[in-house]
């Protein structure tokens, strides 16, 4: 990292972020907090923005996309972790790769897909120094899921659409869980828990994600 800000300052900012997630945002899952503490978020944003990487905001990562707010990353993973292991996990919308890195600390295997080739190249660069052996990235349209690696215990979608792409439900294991932002201007997190042929739905936090689009570029 060639930033002029000393690493100790980043470590301090990261510790503050974890403190905020715990005490203000009430993130309780120690696994999630430990995973977030272990990933240097400043390595996933432009150098110009690195000083703000630990603030609780989304930041631009180019190509009109954003790195998700730390609270939302933590909250989504916490919802999916409740009372279970993440297991084999598919992330749709890898963006700069930050959430994929956090997931790889908790899940047994992570497949992360991104529809923008250039952004995926950036994610690969961001992730390389971390050497995460259980994380695979692919340029693909995640509305089709990832049939060649299905089924998944967990599917997490980092972009919002008006409905749930049907392929995603079919690529869950019989006890798999899927979390996806649904809505237009006002989105909410929809959790789908599969129990065999039954898909139980519950609504969680209000969120604002970039749109879930189709095709690759
Ligand atoms: N997970 C990221 C957030 C990325 S923003 C983080 O850690 O911060 C959401 C990403 O979803 C964007 O990069 C966008 O290009 C991507 N995206 C949107 N629709 C998609 C689709 N159908 N398949 C794969 N990626 C998609």
Tab-separated table of C-alpha atoms and ligand atoms in Angstrom:
chain	number	residue	atom	x	y	z
A	1	UNK	CA	0.000	0.000	0.000
A	2	UNK	CA	1.523	3.310	-1.036
A	3	UNK	CA	-0.776	5.584	0.949
A	4	UNK	CA	0.853	8.300	3.062
A	5	UNK	CA	-1.396	7.561	6.040
A	6	UNK	CA	0.495	5.314	8.503
A	7	UNK	CA	-0.875	1.777	8.989
A	8	UNK	CA	-1.268	2.414	12.713
A	9	UNK	CA	-3.811	5.142	11.900
A	10	UNK	CA	-5.767	2.711	9.759
A	11	UNK	CA	-5.645	0.123	12.551
A	12	UNK	CA	-7.012	2.726	14.961
A	13	UNK	CA	-9.776	3.743	12.546
A	14	UNK	CA	-10.660	0.076	12.047
A	15	UNK	CA	-10.881	-0.500	15.803
A	16	UNK	CA	-13.239	2.493	16.023
A	17	UNK	CA	-15.377	1.035	13.252
A	18	UNK	CA	-15.681	-2.250	15.151
A	19	UNK	CA	-16.560	-0.378	18.329
A	20	UNK	CA	-19.299	1.508	16.472
A	21	UNK	CA	-20.666	-1.697	14.919
A	22	UNK	CA	-20.860	-3.245	18.377
A	23	UNK	CA	-22.192	-0.392	20.470
A	24	UNK	CA	-24.140	1.818	18.104
A	25	UNK	CA	-25.272	-0.669	15.476
A	26	UNK	CA	-25.712	-3.529	17.969
A	27	UNK	CA	-23.924	-6.121	15.875
A	28	UNK	CA	-23.596	-8.998	18.344
A	29	UNK	CA	-22.045	-11.828	16.344
A	30	UNK	CA	-18.392	-12.033	17.395
A	31	UNK	CA	-17.520	-14.007	14.255
A	32	UNK	CA	-18.749	-11.139	12.092
A	33	UNK	CA	-16.939	-8.507	14.167
A	34	UNK	CA	-13.698	-10.519	14.085
A	35	UNK	CA	-13.942	-10.975	10.331
A	36	UNK	CA	-14.505	-7.257	9.773
A	37	UNK	CA	-11.607	-6.449	12.102
A	38	UNK	CA	-9.328	-8.667	10.027
A	39	UNK	CA	-9.964	-7.082	6.615
A	40	UNK	CA	-8.234	-3.773	5.779
A	41	UNK	CA	-11.143	-1.884	4.223
A	42	UNK	CA	-8.872	0.969	3.089
A	43	UNK	CA	-7.349	-1.454	0.582
A	44	UNK	CA	-10.674	-1.572	-1.296
A	45	UNK	CA	-11.248	2.123	-2.049
A	46	UNK	CA	-9.396	4.728	-4.120
A	47	UNK	CA	-6.298	6.056	-2.354
A	48	UNK	CA	-7.887	9.508	-2.310
A	49	UNK	CA	-10.767	8.132	-0.244
A	50	UNK	CA	-8.758	5.772	1.947
A	51	UNK	CA	-8.868	8.120	4.947
A	52	UNK	CA	-12.667	7.713	5.057
A	53	UNK	CA	-12.709	3.952	4.488
A	54	UNK	CA	-13.727	3.203	8.091
A	55	UNK	CA	-16.547	5.766	8.290
A	56	UNK	CA	-20.004	4.271	8.279
A	57	UNK	CA	-20.783	5.274	4.700
A	58	UNK	CA	-20.915	3.769	1.253
A	59	UNK	CA	-18.107	5.096	-0.978
A	60	UNK	CA	-17.706	5.240	-4.771
A	61	UNK	CA	-15.547	2.508	-6.311
A	62	UNK	CA	-15.838	3.648	-9.941
A	63	UNK	CA	-18.157	2.507	-12.758
A	64	UNK	CA	-21.030	4.165	-10.818
A	65	UNK	CA	-20.861	1.477	-8.133
A	66	UNK	CA	-20.242	1.704	-4.397
A	67	UNK	CA	-18.601	-0.231	-1.583
A	68	UNK	CA	-21.377	-1.009	0.898
A	69	UNK	CA	-21.588	0.740	4.265
A	70	UNK	CA	-19.796	-1.322	6.981
A	71	UNK	CA	-22.986	-1.604	9.051
A	72	UNK	CA	-24.918	-3.129	6.141
A	73	UNK	CA	-22.121	-5.605	5.369
A	74	UNK	CA	-22.069	-6.663	9.034
A	75	UNK	CA	-25.855	-6.750	9.372
A	76	UNK	CA	-26.418	-8.868	6.261
A	77	UNK	CA	-23.805	-11.412	7.272
A	78	UNK	CA	-25.140	-11.477	10.830
A	79	UNK	CA	-28.670	-12.223	9.607
A	80	UNK	CA	-27.367	-15.101	7.498
A	81	UNK	CA	-25.152	-16.489	10.291
A	82	UNK	CA	-27.882	-16.670	12.909
A	83	UNK	CA	-27.792	-20.111	14.519
A	84	UNK	CA	-25.829	-21.745	11.689
A	85	UNK	CA	-22.680	-21.866	9.596
A	86	UNK	CA	-22.580	-19.937	6.312
A	87	UNK	CA	-21.191	-22.983	4.505
A	88	UNK	CA	-20.772	-22.721	0.735
A	89	UNK	CA	-21.622	-19.143	-0.088
A	90	UNK	CA	-22.445	-17.232	-3.273
A	91	UNK	CA	-22.120	-13.453	-3.307
A	92	UNK	CA	-23.788	-11.609	-6.175
A	93	UNK	CA	-22.266	-8.194	-6.851
A	94	UNK	CA	-18.659	-8.534	-5.708
A	95	UNK	CA	-17.888	-4.896	-6.574
A	96	UNK	CA	-14.472	-4.043	-5.153
A	97	UNK	CA	-14.348	-7.379	-3.289
A	98	UNK	CA	-14.668	-6.119	0.290
A	99	UNK	CA	-17.689	-8.128	1.396
A	100	UNK	CA	-16.343	-11.208	-0.382
A	101	UNK	CA	-13.175	-10.906	1.722
A	102	UNK	CA	-15.178	-10.610	4.944
A	103	UNK	CA	-17.328	-13.597	3.945
A	104	UNK	CA	-14.253	-15.698	3.171
A	105	UNK	CA	-13.186	-15.403	6.818
A	106	UNK	CA	-16.444	-16.996	7.961
A	107	UNK	CA	-17.740	-19.235	5.176
A	108	UNK	CA	-16.179	-22.546	4.130
A	109	UNK	CA	-16.091	-21.481	0.471
A	110	UNK	CA	-17.062	-18.238	-1.247
A	111	UNK	CA	-17.956	-17.735	-4.901
A	112	UNK	CA	-18.355	-14.064	-5.741
A	113	UNK	CA	-19.711	-12.930	-9.098
A	114	UNK	CA	-19.634	-9.460	-10.631
A	115	UNK	CA	-21.156	-8.392	-13.965
A	116	UNK	CA	-18.612	-5.616	-14.695
A	117	UNK	CA	-15.357	-7.141	-15.942
A	118	UNK	CA	-13.256	-4.037	-15.189
A	119	UNK	CA	-14.527	-3.858	-11.647
A	120	UNK	CA	-13.851	-7.550	-11.144
A	121	UNK	CA	-10.248	-6.981	-12.269
A	122	UNK	CA	-10.017	-4.268	-9.630
A	123	UNK	CA	-11.449	-6.643	-7.012
A	124	UNK	CA	-8.824	-9.248	-7.926
A	125	UNK	CA	-6.071	-6.660	-7.411
A	126	UNK	CA	-7.546	-5.544	-4.088
A	127	UNK	CA	-7.846	-9.127	-2.876
A	128	UNK	CA	-4.487	-10.475	-4.051
A	129	UNK	CA	-2.434	-9.305	-1.030
A	130	UNK	CA	-4.898	-10.992	1.341
A	131	UNK	CA	-4.354	-14.469	-0.181
A	132	UNK	CA	-7.774	-15.886	0.613
A	133	UNK	CA	-7.629	-19.508	-0.569
A	134	UNK	CA	-11.364	-20.232	-0.236
A	135	UNK	CA	-12.548	-17.321	-2.404
A	136	UNK	CA	-13.238	-17.583	-6.147
A	137	UNK	CA	-14.267	-14.682	-8.342
A	138	UNK	CA	-16.078	-14.834	-11.631
A	139	UNK	CA	-17.433	-12.377	-14.168
A	140	UNK	CA	-21.058	-13.427	-14.556
A	141	UNK	CA	-24.648	-12.222	-14.418
A	142	UNK	CA	-25.670	-13.241	-10.924
A	143	UNK	CA	-29.376	-13.183	-11.704
A	144	UNK	CA	-28.676	-16.665	-13.121
A	145	UNK	CA	-26.950	-17.682	-9.906
A	146	UNK	CA	-23.850	-19.770	-10.548
A	147	UNK	CA	-25.190	-23.131	-11.788
A	148	UNK	CA	-21.762	-24.763	-12.141
A	149	UNK	CA	-21.032	-24.354	-8.422
A	150	UNK	CA	-24.585	-24.769	-7.029
A	151	UNK	CA	-26.107	-25.645	-4.610
A	152	UNK	CA	-25.228	-23.039	-1.973
A	153	UNK	CA	-25.960	-22.955	1.739
A	154	UNK	CA	-25.963	-19.168	1.563
A	155	UNK	CA	-26.652	-16.628	-1.180
A	156	UNK	CA	-26.112	-12.930	-0.473
A	157	UNK	CA	-27.055	-10.299	-3.028
A	158	UNK	CA	-25.381	-6.873	-2.907
A	159	UNK	CA	-27.611	-5.147	-5.484
A	160	UNK	CA	-31.340	-4.497	-5.383
A	161	UNK	CA	-34.141	-5.451	-7.762
A	162	UNK	CA	-37.916	-5.440	-7.830
A	163	UNK	CA	-38.140	-9.191	-7.476
A	164	UNK	CA	-36.079	-12.237	-6.549
A	165	UNK	CA	-34.464	-13.915	-9.578
A	166	UNK	CA	-36.045	-17.418	-9.605
A	167	UNK	CA	-32.719	-19.193	-10.312
A	168	UNK	CA	-31.403	-18.147	-6.913
A	169	UNK	CA	-34.025	-20.068	-4.947
A	170	UNK	CA	-33.418	-23.231	-6.950
A	171	UNK	CA	-29.674	-23.037	-6.242
A	172	UNK	CA	-30.137	-23.150	-2.456
A	173	UNK	CA	-29.432	-26.362	-0.551
A	174	UNK	CA	-32.573	-27.802	1.155
A	175	UNK	CA	-31.787	-25.727	4.287
A	176	UNK	CA	-30.137	-22.803	2.474
A	177	UNK	CA	-30.731	-19.103	3.072
A	178	UNK	CA	-30.861	-16.213	0.634
A	179	UNK	CA	-30.707	-12.510	1.559
A	180	UNK	CA	-31.524	-9.893	-1.068
A	181	UNK	CA	-32.509	-6.208	-1.126
A	182	UNK	CA	-35.921	-5.882	-2.774
A	183	UNK	CA	-37.684	-2.731	-3.877
A	184	UNK	CA	-37.344	0.327	-6.042
A	185	UNK	CA	-36.559	3.644	-4.329
A	186	UNK	CA	-37.342	2.063	-0.965
A	187	UNK	CA	-35.647	-1.275	-0.578
A	188	UNK	CA	-35.770	-3.767	2.271
A	189	UNK	CA	-33.745	-6.865	2.959
A	190	UNK	CA	-35.725	-10.002	2.208
A	191	UNK	CA	-34.562	-13.220	3.874
A	192	UNK	CA	-35.650	-16.451	2.229
A	193	UNK	CA	-35.106	-19.606	4.278
A	194	UNK	CA	-35.520	-22.860	2.438
A	195	UNK	CA	-36.961	-25.830	4.272
A	196	UNK	CA	-37.156	-28.496	1.594
A	197	UNK	CA	-39.870	-27.343	-0.771
A	198	UNK	CA	-40.998	-24.516	1.508
A	199	UNK	CA	-39.481	-21.036	1.167
A	200	UNK	CA	-40.129	-18.952	4.275
A	201	UNK	CA	-39.850	-15.182	3.797
A	202	UNK	CA	-39.131	-12.439	6.342
A	203	UNK	CA	-38.396	-8.741	5.943
A	204	UNK	CA	-35.498	-6.977	7.653
A	205	UNK	CA	-33.722	-3.577	7.509
A	206	UNK	CA	-34.428	-0.731	5.088
A	207	UNK	CA	-31.509	-0.394	2.694
A	208	UNK	CA	-30.380	1.401	-0.438
A	209	UNK	CA	-28.369	-0.620	-2.936
A	210	UNK	CA	-27.310	-0.018	-6.537
A	211	UNK	CA	-29.596	-1.766	-9.057
A	212	UNK	CA	-29.358	-5.463	-9.834
A	213	UNK	CA	-28.892	-5.491	-13.616
A	214	UNK	CA	-28.694	-8.295	-16.148
A	215	UNK	CA	-25.946	-9.304	-18.576
A	216	UNK	CA	-22.211	-8.713	-18.279
A	217	UNK	CA	-20.112	-5.789	-19.553
B	1	LIG	N1	-20.215	-6.302	-2.387
B	1	LIG	C1	-19.696	-4.987	-2.637
B	1	LIG	C2	-20.777	-4.023	-3.069
B	1	LIG	C3	-20.855	-3.920	-4.524
B	1	LIG	S1	-22.092	-2.846	-5.161
B	1	LIG	C4	-18.943	-4.508	-1.412
B	1	LIG	O1	-18.317	-5.302	-0.776
B	1	LIG	O2	-18.914	-3.345	-1.130
B	1	LIG	C5	-23.026	-3.993	-6.087
B	1	LIG	C6	-22.370	-4.619	-7.273
B	1	LIG	O3	-23.326	-5.466	-7.894
B	1	LIG	C7	-21.909	-3.663	-8.370
B	1	LIG	O4	-20.544	-3.779	-8.551
B	1	LIG	C8	-22.697	-4.106	-9.607
B	1	LIG	O5	-21.939	-4.024	-10.812
B	1	LIG	C9	-23.014	-5.543	-9.252
B	1	LIG	N2	-24.143	-6.144	-9.963
B	1	LIG	C10	-25.336	-5.599	-10.280
B	1	LIG	N3	-26.118	-6.501	-10.913
B	1	LIG	C11	-25.397	-7.660	-10.985
B	1	LIG	C12	-25.654	-8.956	-11.548
B	1	LIG	N4	-26.792	-9.278	-12.153
B	1	LIG	N5	-24.677	-9.889	-11.437
B	1	LIG	C13	-23.492	-9.616	-10.836
B	1	LIG	N6	-23.196	-8.408	-10.314
B	1	LIG	C14	-24.142	-7.438	-10.380
